[in-house]
Short mmCIF file of C-alpha atoms and ligand atoms in Angstrom, two decimals:
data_model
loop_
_atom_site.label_atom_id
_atom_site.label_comp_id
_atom_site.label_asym_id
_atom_site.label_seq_id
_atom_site.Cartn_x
_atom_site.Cartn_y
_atom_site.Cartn_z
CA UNK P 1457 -54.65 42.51 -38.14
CA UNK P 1458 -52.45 43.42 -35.30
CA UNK P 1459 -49.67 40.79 -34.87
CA UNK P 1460 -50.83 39.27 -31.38
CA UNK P 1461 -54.48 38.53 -32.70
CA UNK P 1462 -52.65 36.91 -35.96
CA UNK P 1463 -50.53 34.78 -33.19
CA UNK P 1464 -54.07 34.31 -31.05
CA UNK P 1465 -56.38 33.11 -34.15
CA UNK P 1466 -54.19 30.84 -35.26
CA UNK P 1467 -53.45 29.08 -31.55
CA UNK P 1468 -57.45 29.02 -31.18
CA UNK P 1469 -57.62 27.11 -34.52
CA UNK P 1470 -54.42 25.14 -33.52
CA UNK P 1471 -56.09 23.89 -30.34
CA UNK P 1472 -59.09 22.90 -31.65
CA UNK P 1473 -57.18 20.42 -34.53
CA UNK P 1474 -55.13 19.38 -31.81
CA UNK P 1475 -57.73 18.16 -29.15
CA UNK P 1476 -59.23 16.93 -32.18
CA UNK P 1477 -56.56 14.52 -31.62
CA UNK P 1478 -57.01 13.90 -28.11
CA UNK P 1479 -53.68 16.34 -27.28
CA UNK P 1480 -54.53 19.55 -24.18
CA UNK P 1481 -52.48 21.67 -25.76
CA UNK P 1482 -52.70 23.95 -22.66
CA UNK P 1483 -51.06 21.14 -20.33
CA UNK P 1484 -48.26 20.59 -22.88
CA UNK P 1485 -47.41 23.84 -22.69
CA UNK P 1486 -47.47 23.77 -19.02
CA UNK P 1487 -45.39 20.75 -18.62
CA UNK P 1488 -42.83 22.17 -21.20
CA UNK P 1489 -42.62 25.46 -19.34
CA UNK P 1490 -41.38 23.37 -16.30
CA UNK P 1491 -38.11 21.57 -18.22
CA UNK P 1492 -34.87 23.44 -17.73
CA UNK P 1493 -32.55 22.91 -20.59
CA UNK P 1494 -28.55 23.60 -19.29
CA UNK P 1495 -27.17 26.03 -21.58
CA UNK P 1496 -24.09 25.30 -22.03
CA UNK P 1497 -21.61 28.75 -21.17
CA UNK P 1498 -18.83 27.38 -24.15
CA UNK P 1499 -20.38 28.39 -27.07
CA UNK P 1500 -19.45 32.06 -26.21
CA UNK P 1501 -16.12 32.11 -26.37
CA UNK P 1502 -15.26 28.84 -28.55
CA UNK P 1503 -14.29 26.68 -25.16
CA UNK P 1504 -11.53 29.35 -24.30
CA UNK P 1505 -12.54 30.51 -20.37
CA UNK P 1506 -11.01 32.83 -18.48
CA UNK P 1507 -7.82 31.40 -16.83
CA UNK P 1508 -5.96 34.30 -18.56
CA UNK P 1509 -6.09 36.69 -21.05
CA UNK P 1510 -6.69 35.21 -24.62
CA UNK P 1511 -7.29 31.72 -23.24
CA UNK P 1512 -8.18 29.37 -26.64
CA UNK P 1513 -9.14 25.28 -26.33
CA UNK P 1514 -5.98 23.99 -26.91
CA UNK P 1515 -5.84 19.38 -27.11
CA UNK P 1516 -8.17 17.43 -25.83
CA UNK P 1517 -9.75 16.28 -28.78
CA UNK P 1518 -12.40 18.49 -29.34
CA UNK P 1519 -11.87 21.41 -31.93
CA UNK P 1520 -13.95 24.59 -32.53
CA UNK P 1521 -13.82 25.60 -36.01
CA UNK P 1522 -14.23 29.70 -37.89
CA UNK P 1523 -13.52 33.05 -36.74
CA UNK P 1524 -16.34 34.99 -36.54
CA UNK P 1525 -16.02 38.14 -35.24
CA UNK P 1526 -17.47 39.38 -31.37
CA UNK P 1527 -16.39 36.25 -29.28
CA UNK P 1528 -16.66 37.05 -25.57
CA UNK P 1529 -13.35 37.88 -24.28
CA UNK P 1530 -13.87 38.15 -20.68
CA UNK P 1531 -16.41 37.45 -17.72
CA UNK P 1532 -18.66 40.61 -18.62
CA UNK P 1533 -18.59 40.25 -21.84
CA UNK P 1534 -19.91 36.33 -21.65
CA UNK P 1535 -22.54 37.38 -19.11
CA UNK P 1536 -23.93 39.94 -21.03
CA UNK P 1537 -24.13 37.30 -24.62
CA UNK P 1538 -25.95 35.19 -22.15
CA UNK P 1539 -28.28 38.02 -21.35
CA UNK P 1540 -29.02 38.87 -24.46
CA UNK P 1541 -29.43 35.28 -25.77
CA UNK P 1542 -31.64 34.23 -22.84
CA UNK P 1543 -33.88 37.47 -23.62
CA UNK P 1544 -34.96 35.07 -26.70
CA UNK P 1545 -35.25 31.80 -25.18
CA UNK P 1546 -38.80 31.09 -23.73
CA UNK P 1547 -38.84 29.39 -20.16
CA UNK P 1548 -36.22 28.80 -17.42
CA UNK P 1549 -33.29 27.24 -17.64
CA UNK P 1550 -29.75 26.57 -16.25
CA UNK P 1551 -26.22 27.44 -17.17
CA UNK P 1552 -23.83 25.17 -17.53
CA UNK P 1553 -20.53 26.41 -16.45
CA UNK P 1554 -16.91 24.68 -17.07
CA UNK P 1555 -14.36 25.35 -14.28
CA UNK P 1556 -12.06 26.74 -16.78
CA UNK P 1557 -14.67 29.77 -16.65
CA UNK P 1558 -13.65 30.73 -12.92
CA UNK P 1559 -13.66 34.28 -11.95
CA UNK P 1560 -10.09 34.90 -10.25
CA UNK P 1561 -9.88 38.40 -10.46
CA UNK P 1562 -7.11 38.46 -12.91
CA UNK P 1563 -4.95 36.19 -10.99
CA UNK P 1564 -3.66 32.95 -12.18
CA UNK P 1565 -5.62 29.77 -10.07
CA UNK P 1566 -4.01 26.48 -10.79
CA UNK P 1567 -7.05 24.05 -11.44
CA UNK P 1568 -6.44 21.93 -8.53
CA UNK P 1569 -6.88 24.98 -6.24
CA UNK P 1570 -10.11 26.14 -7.36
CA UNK P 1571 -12.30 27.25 -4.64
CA UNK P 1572 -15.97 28.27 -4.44
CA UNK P 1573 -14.77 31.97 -3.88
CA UNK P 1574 -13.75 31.77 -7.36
CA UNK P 1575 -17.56 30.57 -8.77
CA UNK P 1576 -19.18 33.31 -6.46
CA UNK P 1577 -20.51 36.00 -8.65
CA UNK P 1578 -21.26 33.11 -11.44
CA UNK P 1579 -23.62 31.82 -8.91
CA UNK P 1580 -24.64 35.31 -7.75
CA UNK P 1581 -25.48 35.69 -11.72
CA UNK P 1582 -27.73 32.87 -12.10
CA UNK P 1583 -29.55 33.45 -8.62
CA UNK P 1584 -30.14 36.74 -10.39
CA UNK P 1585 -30.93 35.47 -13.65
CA UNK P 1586 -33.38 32.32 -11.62
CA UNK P 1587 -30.89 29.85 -13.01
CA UNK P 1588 -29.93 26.80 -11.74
CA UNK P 1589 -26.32 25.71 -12.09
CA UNK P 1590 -24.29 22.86 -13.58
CA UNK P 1591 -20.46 22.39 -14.08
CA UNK P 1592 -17.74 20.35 -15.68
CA UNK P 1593 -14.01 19.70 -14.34
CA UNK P 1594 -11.94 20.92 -17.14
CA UNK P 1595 -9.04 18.21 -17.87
CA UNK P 1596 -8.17 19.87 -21.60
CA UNK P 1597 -6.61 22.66 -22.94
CA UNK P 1598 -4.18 23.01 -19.88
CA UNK P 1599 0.02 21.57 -19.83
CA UNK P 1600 -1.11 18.54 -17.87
CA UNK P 1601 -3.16 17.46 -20.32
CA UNK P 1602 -0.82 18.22 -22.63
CA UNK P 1603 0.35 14.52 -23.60
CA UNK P 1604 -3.03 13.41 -23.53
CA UNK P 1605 -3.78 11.17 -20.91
CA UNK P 1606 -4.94 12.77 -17.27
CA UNK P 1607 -7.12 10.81 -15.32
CA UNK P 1608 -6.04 7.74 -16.74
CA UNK P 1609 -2.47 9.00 -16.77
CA UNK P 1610 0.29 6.20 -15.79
CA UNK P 1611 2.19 9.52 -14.03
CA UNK P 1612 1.53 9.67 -10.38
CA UNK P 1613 1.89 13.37 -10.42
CA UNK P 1614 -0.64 14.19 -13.44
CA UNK P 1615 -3.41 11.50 -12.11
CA UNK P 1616 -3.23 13.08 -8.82
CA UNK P 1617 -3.19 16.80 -9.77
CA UNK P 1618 -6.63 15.88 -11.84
CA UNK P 1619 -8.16 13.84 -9.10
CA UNK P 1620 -7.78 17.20 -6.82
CA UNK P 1621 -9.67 18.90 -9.67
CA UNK P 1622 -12.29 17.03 -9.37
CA UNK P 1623 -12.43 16.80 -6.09
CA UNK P 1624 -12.28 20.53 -6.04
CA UNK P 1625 -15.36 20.71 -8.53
CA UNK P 1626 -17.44 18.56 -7.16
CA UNK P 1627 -17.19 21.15 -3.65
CA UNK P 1628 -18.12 23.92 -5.63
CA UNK P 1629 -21.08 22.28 -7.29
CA UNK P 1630 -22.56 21.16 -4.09
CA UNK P 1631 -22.34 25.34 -2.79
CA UNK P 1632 -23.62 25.80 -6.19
CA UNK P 1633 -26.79 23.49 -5.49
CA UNK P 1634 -27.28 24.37 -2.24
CA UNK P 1635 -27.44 28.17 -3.07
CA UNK P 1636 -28.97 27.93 -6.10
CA UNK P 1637 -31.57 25.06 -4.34
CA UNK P 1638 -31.37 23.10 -7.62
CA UNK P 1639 -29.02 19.85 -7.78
CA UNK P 1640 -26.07 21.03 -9.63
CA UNK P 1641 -24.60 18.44 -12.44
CA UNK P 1642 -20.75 17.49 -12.50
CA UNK P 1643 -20.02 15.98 -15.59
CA UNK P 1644 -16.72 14.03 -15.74
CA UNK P 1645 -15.40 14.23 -19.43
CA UNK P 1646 -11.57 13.66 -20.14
CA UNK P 1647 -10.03 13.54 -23.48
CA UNK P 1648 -7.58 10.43 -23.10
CA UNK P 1649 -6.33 8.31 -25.11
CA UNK P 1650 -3.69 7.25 -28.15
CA UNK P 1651 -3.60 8.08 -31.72
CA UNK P 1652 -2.15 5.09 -32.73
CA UNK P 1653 -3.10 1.25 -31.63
CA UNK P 1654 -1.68 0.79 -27.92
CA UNK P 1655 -0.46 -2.43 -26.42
CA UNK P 1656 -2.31 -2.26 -23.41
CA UNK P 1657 -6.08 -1.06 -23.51
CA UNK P 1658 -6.77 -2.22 -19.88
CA UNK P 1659 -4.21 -0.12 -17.68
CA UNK P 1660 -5.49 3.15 -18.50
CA UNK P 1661 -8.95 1.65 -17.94
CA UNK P 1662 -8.32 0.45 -14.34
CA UNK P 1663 -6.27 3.72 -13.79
CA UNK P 1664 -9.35 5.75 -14.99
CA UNK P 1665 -11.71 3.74 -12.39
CA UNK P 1666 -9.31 4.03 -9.67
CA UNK P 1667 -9.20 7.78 -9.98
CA UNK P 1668 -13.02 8.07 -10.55
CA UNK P 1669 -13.18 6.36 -7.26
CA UNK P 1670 -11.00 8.15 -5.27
CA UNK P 1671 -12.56 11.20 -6.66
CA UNK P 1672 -16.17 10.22 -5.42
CA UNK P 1673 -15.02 8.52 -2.50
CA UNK P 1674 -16.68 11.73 -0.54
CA UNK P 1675 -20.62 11.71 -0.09
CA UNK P 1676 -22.61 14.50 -1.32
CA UNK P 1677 -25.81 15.13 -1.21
CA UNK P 1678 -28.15 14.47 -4.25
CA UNK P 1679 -30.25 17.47 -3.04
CA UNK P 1680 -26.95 19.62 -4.04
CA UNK P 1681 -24.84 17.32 -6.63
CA UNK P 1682 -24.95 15.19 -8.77
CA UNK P 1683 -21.92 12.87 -10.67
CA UNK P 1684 -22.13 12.68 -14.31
CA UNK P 1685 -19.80 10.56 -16.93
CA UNK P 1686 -19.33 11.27 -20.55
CA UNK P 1687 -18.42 8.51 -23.33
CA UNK P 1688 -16.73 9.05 -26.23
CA UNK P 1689 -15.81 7.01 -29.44
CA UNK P 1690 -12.77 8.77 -30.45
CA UNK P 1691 -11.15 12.41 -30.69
CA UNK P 1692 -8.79 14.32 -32.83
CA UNK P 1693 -5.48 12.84 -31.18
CA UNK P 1694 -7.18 9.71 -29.74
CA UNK P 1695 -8.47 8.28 -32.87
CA UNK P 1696 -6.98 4.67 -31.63
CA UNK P 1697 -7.93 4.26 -28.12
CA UNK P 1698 -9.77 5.94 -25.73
CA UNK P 1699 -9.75 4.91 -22.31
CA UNK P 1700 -13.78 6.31 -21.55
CA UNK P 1701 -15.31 4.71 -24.18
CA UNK P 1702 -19.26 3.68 -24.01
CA UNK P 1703 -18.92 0.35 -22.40
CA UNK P 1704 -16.55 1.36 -19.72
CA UNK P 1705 -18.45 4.52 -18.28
CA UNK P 1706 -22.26 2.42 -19.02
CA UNK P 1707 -20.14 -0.37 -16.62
CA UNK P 1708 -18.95 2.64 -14.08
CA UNK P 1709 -22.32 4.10 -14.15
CA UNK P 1710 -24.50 1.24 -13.45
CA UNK P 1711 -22.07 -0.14 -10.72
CA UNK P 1712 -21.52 2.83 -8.46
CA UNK P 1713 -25.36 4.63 -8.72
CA UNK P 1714 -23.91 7.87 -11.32
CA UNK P 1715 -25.06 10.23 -13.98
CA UNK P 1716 -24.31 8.27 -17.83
CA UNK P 1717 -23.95 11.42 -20.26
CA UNK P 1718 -24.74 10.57 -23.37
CA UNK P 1719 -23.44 13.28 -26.09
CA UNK P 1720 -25.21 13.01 -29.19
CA UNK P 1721 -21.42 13.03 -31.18
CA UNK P 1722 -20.06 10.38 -29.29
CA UNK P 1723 -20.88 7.31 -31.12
CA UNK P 1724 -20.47 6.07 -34.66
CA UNK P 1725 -21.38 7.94 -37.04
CA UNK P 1726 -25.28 6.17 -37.83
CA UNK P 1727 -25.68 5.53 -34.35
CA UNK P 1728 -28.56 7.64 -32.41
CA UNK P 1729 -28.70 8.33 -28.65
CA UNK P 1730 -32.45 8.56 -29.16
CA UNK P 1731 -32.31 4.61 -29.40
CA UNK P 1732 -30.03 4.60 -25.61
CA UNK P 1733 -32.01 6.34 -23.48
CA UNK P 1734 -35.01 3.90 -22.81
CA UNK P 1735 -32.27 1.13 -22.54
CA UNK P 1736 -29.20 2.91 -20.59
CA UNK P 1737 -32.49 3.92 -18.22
CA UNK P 1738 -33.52 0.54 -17.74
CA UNK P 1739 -30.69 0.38 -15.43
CA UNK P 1740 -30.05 3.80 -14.01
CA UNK P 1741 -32.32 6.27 -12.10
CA UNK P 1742 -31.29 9.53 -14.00
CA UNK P 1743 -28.58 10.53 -17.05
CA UNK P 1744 -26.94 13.62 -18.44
CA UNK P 1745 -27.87 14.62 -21.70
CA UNK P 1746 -25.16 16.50 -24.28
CA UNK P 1747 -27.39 17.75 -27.46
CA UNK P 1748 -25.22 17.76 -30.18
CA UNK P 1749 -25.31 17.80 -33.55
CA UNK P 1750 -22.03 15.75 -35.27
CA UNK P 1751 -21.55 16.12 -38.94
CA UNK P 1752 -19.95 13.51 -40.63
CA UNK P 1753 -17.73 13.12 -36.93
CA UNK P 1754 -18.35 14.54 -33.40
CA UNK P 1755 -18.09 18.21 -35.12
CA UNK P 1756 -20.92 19.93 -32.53
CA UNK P 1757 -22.49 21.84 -34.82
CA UNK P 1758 -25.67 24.03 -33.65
CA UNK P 1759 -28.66 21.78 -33.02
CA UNK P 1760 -31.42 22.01 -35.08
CA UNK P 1761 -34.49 20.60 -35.92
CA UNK P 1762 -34.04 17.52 -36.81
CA UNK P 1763 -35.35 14.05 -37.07
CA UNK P 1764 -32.57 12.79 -34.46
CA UNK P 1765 -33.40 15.94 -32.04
CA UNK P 1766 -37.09 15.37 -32.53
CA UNK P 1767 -36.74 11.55 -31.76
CA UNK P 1768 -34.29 12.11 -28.45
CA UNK P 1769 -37.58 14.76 -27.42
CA UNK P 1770 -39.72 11.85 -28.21
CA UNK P 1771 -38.18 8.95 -26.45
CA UNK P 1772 -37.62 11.11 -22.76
CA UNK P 1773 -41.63 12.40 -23.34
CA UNK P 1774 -42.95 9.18 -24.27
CA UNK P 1775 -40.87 7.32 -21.68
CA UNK P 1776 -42.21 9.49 -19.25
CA UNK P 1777 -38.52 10.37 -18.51
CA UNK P 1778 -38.91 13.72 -17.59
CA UNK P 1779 -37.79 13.80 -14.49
CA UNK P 1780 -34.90 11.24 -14.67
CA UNK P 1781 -32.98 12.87 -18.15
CA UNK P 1782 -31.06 16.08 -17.59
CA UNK P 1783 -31.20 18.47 -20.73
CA UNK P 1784 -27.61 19.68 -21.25
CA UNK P 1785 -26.61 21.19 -24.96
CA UNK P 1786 -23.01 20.37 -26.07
CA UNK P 1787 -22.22 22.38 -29.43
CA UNK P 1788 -19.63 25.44 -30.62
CA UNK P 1789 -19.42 26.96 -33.73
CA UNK P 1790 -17.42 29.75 -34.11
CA UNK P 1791 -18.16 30.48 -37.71
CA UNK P 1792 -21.73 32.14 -37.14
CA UNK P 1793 -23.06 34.87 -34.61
CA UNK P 1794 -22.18 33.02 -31.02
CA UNK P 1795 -25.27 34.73 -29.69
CA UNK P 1796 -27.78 33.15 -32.25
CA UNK P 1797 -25.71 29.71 -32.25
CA UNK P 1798 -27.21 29.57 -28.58
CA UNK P 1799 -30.63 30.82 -29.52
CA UNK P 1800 -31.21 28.65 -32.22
CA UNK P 1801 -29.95 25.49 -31.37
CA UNK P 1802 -31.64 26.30 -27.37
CA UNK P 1803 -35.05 26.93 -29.00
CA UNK P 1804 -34.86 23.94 -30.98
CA UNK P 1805 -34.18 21.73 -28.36
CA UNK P 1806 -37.41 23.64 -26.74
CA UNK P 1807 -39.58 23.18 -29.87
CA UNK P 1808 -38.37 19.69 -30.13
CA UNK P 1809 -40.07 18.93 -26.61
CA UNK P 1810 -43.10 21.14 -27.39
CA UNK P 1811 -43.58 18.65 -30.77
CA UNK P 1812 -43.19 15.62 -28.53
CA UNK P 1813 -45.58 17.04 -25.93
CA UNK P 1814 -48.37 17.24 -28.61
CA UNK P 1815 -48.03 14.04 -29.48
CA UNK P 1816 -50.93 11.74 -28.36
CA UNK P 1817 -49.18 9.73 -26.84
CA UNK P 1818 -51.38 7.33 -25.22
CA UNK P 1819 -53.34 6.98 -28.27
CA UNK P 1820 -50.22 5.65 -30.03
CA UNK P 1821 -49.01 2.91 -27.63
CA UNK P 1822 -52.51 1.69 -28.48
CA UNK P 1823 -52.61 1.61 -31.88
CA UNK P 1824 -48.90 -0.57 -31.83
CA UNK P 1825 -50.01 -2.78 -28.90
CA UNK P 1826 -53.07 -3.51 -30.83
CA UNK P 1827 -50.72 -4.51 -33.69
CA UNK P 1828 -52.10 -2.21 -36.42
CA UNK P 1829 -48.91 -0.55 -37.49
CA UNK P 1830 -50.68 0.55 -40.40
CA UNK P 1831 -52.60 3.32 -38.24
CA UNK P 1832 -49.12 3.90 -36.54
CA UNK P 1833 -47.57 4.84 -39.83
CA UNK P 1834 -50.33 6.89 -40.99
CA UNK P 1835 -50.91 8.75 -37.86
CA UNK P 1836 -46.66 9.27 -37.84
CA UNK P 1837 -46.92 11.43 -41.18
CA UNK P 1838 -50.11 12.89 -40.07
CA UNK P 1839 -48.23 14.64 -37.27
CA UNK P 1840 -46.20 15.91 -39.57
CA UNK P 1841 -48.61 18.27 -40.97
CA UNK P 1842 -50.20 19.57 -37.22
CA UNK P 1843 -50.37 23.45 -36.80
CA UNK P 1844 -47.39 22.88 -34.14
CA UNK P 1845 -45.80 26.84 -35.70
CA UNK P 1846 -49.14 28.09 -33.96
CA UNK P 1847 -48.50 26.19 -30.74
CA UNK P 1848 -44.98 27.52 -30.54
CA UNK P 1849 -45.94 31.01 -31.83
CA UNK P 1850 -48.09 31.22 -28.63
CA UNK P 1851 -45.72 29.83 -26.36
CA UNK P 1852 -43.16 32.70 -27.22
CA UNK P 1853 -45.97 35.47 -26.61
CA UNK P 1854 -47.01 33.94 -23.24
CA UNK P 1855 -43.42 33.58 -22.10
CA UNK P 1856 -42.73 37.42 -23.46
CA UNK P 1857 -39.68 36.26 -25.87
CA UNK P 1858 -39.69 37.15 -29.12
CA UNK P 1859 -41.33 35.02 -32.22
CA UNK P 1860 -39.40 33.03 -34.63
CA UNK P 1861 -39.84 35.76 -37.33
CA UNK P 1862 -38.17 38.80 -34.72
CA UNK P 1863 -35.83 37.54 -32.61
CA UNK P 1864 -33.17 37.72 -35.65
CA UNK P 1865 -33.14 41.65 -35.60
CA UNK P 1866 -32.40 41.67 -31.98
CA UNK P 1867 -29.70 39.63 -32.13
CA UNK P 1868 -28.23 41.62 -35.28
CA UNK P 1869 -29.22 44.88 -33.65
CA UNK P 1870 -26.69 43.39 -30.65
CA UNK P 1871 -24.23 42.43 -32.94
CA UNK P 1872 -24.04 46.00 -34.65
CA UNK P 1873 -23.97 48.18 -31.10
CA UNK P 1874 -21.61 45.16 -29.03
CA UNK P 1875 -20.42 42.48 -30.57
CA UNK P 1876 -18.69 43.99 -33.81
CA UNK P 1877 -17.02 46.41 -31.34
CA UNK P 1878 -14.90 43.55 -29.87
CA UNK P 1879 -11.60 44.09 -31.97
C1 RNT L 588 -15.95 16.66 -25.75
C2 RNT L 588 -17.15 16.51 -24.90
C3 RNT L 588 -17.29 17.52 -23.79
C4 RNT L 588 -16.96 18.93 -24.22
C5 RNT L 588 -17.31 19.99 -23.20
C6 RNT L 588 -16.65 21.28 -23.47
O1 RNT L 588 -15.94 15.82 -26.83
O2 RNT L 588 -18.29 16.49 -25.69
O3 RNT L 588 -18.55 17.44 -23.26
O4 RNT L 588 -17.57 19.26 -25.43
O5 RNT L 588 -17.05 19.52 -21.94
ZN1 ZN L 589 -20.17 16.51 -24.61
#
C-alpha cells in the first residue's frame, strides 16, 4: 500500500471514531490551520544575534547550555535554518525576532539607535515567507546590563538609555505590523534584580513602572502593536530579588490595558501556567504566551508533548481563547540539532492544539455541570486512546510537510550538506 492511502485509510477510520464522539474532525483541522504559533528566531544561534561577529548571550539570567555543532553564525545563515525548519512545520506562522537580531550591515548600532532600516529585509523575509512579525527589546547580554539592573536601574544614564530602546522597538514593531498587516507583539522582558536579599524591594519596583510608563507614554495602534510584559520568579544572578516578578507585571498589566506574558519557566517549580490563563484572562482582553519547558528550574528545554503543554492547549481551546492568547515559544538548547529543536518542540505545540481541538468539548462541560465526574474521568482516559496519530498524519499531507516518521532525514540530510560545514 502506497504511503498516502496508508495515511488516507487510517484518517477515514479516524473520523468515523471521532464523530462517534460528537468531534468534526474536518473543522478542527480548519480552525487549527488558522492559529499562528511565533517561532521564536533564538533558538538558532543560542540567543547570540548579530550585533557583531561571534555575538554569545552574555548575563541576564538566562543561560543556554551544549555545543552542538552548525549554530547560525550570521543573518543568512539563520534565515536559511528557518527555511528549512519551517519546510516541516504544517500551517502559518510568525517569527519572533529579538532586536539584538538587527541587520546593520556589519556596522556597530548602539541599541538605543535602532531604526526600522535596520529590521527591513527581516520584514522583507517574512512578507516573503507569509509571516507575521513579533519582537522583543533586548536589555541582556549588552555592558549596560552588565550590573544587572536596566530598566529598574537607580542610574539615570542606564534607565534612560533602555527606555530609548524601547521606545525605539516599539517604532519598529508598529512598521513591522503595518507592513506585515498582522499586529506585531513587543514583549518587555528585563533580567533585573539581586543575588543576594536587598534592603529595599520597592525602589526598583516604582523605578521599573516609571520607565514602563514613559516608554508607552506614545499611542500606537493595536491594528500594528501590541505591548507585552514578561514575569519571572528568579534568574541565574537574581536568585534574591527580582524587580518583575508575577504580581507586579499582573498589577501593570491589568492597570494600563497590556499584553501579561506568561512563560511557562517562570514560576515555581510545580506551578502550571495552564491553571493562569482562564484567571489572568478574567481581567485582561489578550496575553502573550512563552512555551517553555523548565526542568527542575526555568532551563527552556525543547517543548514536547506533555501533560503541561497538552493542558495550556486545552485551557485556551476550551476557554474559547483563541483569539485573545498569543502563541509565542520560548526555549534554546544548544546541545541537539538547532534545526530539529525548532521542529519538534513547534510541532508539538501544533499537535498539542490539534488534541485539544478533538476534544468534545461541549459534551464535557455537560457531563461536570451535571455533576457526574465519574463520566468526566472515564471519558478523560478514554481520550487518551483516540486515533489522534491519524488526525495529525493527515494534517501534515494536506499542509504538504513532511510526516512524523520523514521529516528526521531532512533535517539530517541538512545537517550533513550545511550545518556540519559551519566550522
Ligand atoms: C528569559 C525570558 C525571555 C527570554 C527571551 C530570549 O528568562 O524567558 O523571554 O528567554 O527574551
Ligand atoms: Zn520567556
Amino acid at each position: 500500500m502506497s504511503n498516502e492511502k496508508r495515511v488516507e485509510n487510517a484518517y477515514e477510520i479516524a473520523k468515523d471514531r471521532y464523530s462517534q464522539m460528537g468531534v468534526d474532525v474536518d473543522r478542527a483541522m480548519e480552525r487549527l490551520a488558522d492559529i499562528a504559533v511565533s517561532i521564536h528566531c533564538w533558538q538558532g544561534d543560542d540567543v547570540g544575534g548579530f550585533e557583531r561577529a561571534g555575538a554569545s548571550l552574555e548575563g541576564g539570567g538566562i543561560q543556554a547550555t551544549g555545543n552542538y555543532p552548525g549554530k547560525a553564525r550570521t543573518i543568512d545563515e539563520l534565515r536559511s535554518d528557518l527555511d528549512k525548519a519551517l519546510e516541516m512545520i504544517p500551517g502559518s506562522h510568525r517569527l519572533n525576532l529579538h532586536a539584538s537580531y538587527l541587520d546593520n550591515g556589519g556596522t556597530h548600532v548602539e541599541r538605543d539607535q535602532i531604526e526600522i532600516k535596520h529590521f527591513q529585509s527581516w520584514i522583507d523575509w517574512c512578507k516573503q515567507n507569509k509571516l507575521g512579525m513579533d519582537f522583543n527589546p533586548s536589555c541582556f547580554s549588552h555592558p549596560k546590563a552588565a550590573d544587572g539592573f536596566t530598566l529598574s536601574s537607580i542610574d539615570d544614564g542606564i534607565r534612560n538609555f533602555w527606555i530609548d530602546h524601547g521606545i525605539a522597538c516599539r517604532k519598529i514593531a508598529e512598521e513591522m505590523g503595518r507592513q506585515l498587516g498582522t499586529p506585531s507583539v513587543v514583549n518587555f522582558w528585563i533580567p533585573d534584580g539581586y543575588k543576594d536579599i536587598p534592603v529595599d524591594r520597592k525602589a526598583p519596583r516604582e523605578r521599573l513602572a516609571n520607565s514602563l510608563d514613559t516608554i508607552f507614554a506614545e499611542k500606537i495602534d493595536p491594528k500594528f502593536e501590541l505591548d507585552a510584559v514578561e514575569s519571572k520568579l528568579f534568574g541565574i544572578g537574581s536568585e534574591s530579588y527580582v524587580t518583575g516578578s508575577h504580581e507586579f507585571y499582573m498589577g501593570y498589566a491589568v492597570s494600563r490595558g497590556k499584553l501579561l506574558c506568561l512563560d511557562a519557566g517562570h514560576y515555581h517549580p510545580t506551578e502550571v501556567i495552564s491553571d493562569k490563563l482562564s484567571s489572568v484572562l478574567t481581567f485582561l482582553d489578550e496575553i502573550l504566551l512563552h512555551v517553555s519547558r523548565p526542568v527542575r528550574w526555568d532551563s527552556d528545554h525543547v517543548v514536547i508533548l506533555d501533560d503541561e503543554l497538552r493542558a495550556i492547549a486545552q485551557q485556551i481551546v476550551r476557554g474559547d481563547y483563541l483569539d485573545r492568547v498569543h502563541i509565542g515559544l520560548d526555549f534554546f538548547d544548544a546541545s541537539i540539532n538547532r534545526v530539529a529543536a525548532w521542529v519538534i518542540g513547534t510541532r508539538c505545540m501544533i499537535k498539542a492544539l490539534l488534541l485539544a481541538l478533538l476534544e468534545p468539548v461541549e459534551k464535557m462541560k455537560q457531563i461536570e455541570n451535571d455533576g457526574d465526574y465519574t463520566s468526566r474521568l472515564a471519558l478523560f482516559e478514554e481520550l487518551k486512546t483516540m486515533p489522534f496519530g491519524a488526525v495529525w498524519d493527515h494534517y501534515c499531507v494536506k499542509k504538504d510537510v513532511p510526516q512524523e516518521a520523514d521529516w528526521l532525514k531532512a533535517v539530517k540530510q541538512y545537517e550533513k550538506d550545511v550545518l556540519g560545514k559551519r566550522a
